[in-house]
Coordinates of C-alpha atoms in Angstrom, one line a residue:
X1 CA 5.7 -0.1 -31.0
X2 CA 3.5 2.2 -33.3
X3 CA 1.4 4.8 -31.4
X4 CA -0.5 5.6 -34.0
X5 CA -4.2 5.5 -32.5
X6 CA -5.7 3.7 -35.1
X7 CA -4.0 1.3 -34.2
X8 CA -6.4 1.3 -31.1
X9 CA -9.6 2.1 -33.0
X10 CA -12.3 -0.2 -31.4
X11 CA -14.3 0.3 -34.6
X12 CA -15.5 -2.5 -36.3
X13 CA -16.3 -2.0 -40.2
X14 CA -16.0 -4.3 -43.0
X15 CA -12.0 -3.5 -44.2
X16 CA -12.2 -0.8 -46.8
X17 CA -10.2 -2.1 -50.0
X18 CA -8.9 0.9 -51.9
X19 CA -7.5 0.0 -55.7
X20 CA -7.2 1.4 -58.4
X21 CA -9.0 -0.4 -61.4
X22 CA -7.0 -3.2 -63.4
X23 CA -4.3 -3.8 -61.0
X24 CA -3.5 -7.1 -59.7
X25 CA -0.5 -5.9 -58.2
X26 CA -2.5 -4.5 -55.5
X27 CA -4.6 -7.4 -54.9
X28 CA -1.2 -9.4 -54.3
X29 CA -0.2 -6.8 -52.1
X30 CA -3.4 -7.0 -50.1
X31 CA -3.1 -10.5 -49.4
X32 CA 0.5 -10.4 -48.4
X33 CA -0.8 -8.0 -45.8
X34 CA -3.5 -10.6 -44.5
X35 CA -0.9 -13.7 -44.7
X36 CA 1.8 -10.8 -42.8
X37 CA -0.9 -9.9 -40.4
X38 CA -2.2 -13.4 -39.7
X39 CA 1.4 -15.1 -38.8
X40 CA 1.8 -11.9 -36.5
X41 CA -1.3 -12.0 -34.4
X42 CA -0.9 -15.6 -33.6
X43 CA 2.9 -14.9 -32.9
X44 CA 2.5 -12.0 -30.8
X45 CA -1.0 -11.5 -29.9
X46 CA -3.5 -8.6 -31.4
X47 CA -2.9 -6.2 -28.8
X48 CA 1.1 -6.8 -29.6
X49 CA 1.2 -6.6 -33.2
X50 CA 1.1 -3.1 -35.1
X51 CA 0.4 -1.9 -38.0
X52 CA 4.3 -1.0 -38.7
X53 CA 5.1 -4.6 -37.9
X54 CA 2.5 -5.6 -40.3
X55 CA 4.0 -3.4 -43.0
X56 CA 7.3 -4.8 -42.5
X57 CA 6.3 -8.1 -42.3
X58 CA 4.4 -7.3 -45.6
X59 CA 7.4 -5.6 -47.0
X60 CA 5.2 -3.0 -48.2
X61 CA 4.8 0.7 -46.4
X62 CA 3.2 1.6 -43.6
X63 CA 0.8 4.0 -45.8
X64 CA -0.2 1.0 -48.3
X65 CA -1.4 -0.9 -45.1
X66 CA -3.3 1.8 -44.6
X67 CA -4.5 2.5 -47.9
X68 CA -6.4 -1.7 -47.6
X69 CA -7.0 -1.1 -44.1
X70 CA -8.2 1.9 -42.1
X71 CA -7.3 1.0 -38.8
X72 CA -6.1 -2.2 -37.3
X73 CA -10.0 -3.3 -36.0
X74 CA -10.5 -3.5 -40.0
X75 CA -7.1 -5.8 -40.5
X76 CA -8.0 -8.2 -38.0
X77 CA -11.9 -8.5 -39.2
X78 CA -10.3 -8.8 -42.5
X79 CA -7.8 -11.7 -41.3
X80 CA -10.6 -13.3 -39.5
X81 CA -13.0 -13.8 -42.2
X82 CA -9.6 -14.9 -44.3
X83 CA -9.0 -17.6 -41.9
X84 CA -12.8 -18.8 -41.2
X85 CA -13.6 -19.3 -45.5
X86 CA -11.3 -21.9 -45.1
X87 CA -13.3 -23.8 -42.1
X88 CA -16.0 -26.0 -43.0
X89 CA -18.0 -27.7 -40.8
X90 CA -19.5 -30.9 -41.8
X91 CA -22.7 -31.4 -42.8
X92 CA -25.6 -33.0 -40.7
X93 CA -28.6 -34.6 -41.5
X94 CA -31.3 -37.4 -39.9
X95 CA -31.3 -40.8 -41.3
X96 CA -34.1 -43.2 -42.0
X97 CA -34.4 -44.1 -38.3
X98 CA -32.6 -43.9 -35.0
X99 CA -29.9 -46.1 -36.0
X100 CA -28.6 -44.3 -39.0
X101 CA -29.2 -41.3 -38.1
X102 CA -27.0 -41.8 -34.7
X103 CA -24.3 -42.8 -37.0
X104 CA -24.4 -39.5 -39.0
X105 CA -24.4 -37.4 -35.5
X106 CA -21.2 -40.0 -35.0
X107 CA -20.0 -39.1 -38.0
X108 CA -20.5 -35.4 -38.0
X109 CA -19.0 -35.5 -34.5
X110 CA -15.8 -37.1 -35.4
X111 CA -14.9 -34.4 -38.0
X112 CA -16.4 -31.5 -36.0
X113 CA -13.6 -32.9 -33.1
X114 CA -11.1 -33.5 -35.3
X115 CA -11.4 -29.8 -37.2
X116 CA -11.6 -28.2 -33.7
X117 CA -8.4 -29.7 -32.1
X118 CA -6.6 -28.8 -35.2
X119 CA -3.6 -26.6 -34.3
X120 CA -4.9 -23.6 -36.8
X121 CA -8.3 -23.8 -35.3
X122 CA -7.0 -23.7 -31.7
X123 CA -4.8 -20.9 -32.7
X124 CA -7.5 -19.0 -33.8
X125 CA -9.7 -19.7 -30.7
X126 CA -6.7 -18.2 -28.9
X127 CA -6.5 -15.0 -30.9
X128 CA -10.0 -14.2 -30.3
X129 CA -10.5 -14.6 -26.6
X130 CA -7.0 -12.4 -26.2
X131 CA -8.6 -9.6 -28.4
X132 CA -12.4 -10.0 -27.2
X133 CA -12.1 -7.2 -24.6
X134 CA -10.9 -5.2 -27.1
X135 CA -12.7 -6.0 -29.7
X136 CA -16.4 -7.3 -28.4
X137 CA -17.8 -6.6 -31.5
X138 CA -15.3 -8.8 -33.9
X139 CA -15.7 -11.6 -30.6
X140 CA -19.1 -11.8 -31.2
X141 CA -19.3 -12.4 -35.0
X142 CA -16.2 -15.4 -34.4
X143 CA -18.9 -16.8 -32.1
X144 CA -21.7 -16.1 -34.3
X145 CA -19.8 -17.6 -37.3
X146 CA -18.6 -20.8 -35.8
X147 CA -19.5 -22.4 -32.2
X148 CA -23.2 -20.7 -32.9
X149 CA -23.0 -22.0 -36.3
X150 CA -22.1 -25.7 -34.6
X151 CA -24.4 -25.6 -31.8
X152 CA -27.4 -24.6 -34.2
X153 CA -26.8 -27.0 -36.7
X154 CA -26.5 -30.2 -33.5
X155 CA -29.8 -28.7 -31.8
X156 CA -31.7 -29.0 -35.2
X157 CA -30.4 -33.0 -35.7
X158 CA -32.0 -33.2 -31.9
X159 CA -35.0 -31.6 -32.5
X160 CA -36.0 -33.4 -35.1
X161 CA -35.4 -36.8 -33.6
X162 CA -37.4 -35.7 -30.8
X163 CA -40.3 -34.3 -33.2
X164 CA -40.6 -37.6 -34.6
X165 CA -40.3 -39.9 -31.3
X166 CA -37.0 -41.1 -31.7
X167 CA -35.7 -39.7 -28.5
X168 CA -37.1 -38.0 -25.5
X169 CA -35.4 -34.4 -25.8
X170 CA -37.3 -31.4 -23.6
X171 CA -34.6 -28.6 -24.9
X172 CA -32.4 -29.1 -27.7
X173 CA -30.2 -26.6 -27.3
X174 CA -29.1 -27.5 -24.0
X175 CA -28.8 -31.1 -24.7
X176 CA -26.9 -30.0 -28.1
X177 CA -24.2 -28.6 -26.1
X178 CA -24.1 -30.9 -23.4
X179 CA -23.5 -33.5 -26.4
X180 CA -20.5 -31.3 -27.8
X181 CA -18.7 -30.8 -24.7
X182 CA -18.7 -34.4 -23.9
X183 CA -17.2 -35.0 -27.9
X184 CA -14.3 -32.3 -27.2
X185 CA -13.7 -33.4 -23.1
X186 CA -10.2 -31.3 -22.0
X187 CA -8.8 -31.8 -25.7
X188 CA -9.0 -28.0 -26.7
X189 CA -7.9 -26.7 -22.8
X190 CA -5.4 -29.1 -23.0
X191 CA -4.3 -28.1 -26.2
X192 CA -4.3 -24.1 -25.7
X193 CA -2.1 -24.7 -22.5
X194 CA 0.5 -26.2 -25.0
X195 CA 0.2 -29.6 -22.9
X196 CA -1.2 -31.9 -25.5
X197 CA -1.0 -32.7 -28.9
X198 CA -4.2 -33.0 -31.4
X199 CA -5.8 -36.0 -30.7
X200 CA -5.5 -39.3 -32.7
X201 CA -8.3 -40.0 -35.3
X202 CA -8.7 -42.8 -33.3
X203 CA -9.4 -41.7 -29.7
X204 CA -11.5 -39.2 -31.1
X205 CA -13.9 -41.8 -33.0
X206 CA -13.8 -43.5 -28.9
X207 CA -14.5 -40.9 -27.0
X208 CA -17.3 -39.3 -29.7
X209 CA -18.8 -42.7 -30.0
X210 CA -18.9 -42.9 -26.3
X211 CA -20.4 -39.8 -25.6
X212 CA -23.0 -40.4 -28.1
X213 CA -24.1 -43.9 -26.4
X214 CA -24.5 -42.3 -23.0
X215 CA -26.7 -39.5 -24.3
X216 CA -29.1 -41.8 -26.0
X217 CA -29.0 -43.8 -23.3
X218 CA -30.1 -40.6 -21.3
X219 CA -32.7 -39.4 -24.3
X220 CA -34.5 -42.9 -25.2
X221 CA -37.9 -42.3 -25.4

């Protein structure tokens, strides 16, 4: 294992890209880096990978790792924002009445379920809470940038429903996440301990129907 310290830099910048002008081959290079660095910290962990590991998973010297990326802080900011571009979360928004618009928060909460018990997404979860003490800073924009994200974006559906008398709803937050939790039950513990599979499209459409019922039975006006 590398001792370099920068590999232990708690720094967290935006990863300085270094190129000279008009040359794609760099660019290339850069992203075999990423893709390098990516399979390695969900092989082996952050704290576990190097930078040398990186550069010969790369195939590419230690020094052009370093020429992208400053320290490995940078590196794994720069492989998270890689990684969460290609996470959407679904869109959500209030129908005409109570009816259609609990079929959108159905909706929304079948795909939101079924992106988060996806393997990458799991694996990324992982990742994070291994390298949070480490890295607080980088933690705390994953959060930011995708449960936040979620939970803001559920609370706001609630509020307005309650704004407009469709439900009974005193803080929208906490409701919001009590709502989410019951959507994802044990599927993502189960799922990090390596003792379950992703579930079906169809028990996920059960149990976020379910949940759904039970809190508007809980929130009706």
């Amino acid at each position: 294992m590398s001792t370099n310290s920068a590999d232990h830099d708690s720094a967290i910048g935006a990863p300085q890209v270094r190129r000279g002008r008009g040359r794609p081959r760099d660019l290339k290079k850069r992203e075999a880096i990423l893709a390098a660095a990516s399979a390695l910290f969900f092989e082996r962990g952050v704290v576990a990978t190097t930078m040398d590991s990186v550069a010969e998973r790369a195939t590419v010297s230690k020094m052009t790792v370093y020429a992208h990326f400053a320290d490995k802080p940078a590196l794994l900011a720069a492989v998270f924002e890689r990684t969460t571009k290609r996470f959407h979360l679904p869109e959500l928004a209030s129908g005409e009445d109570l009816k259609s618009s609990v079929e959108h928060l159905n909706d929304f909460g079948e795909r939101l379920v079924a992106f988060l018990t996806r393997r990458e997404t799991i694996k990324v979860a992982k990742m994070m809470a291994e390298s949070a003490d480490q890295y607080p800073d980088l933690a705390a924009a994953f959060y930011a940038a995708g449960p936040a994200t979620m939970l803001a974006k559920v609370a706001g559906f609630l509020r307005s429903l309650h704004e407009h008398g469709l439900l009974q709803i005193d803080n929208p937050e906490l409701a919001a996440e009590q709502l989410i939790a019951s959507w994802l039950g044990f599927s993502q513990l189960q799922q990090s301990l390596g003792i379950a599979n992703p579930p079906s499209k169809e028990a996920i459409s059960k149990r976020v129907r379910l949940a759904t019922q039970g809190m508007m039975r809980a929130w009706a006006p």
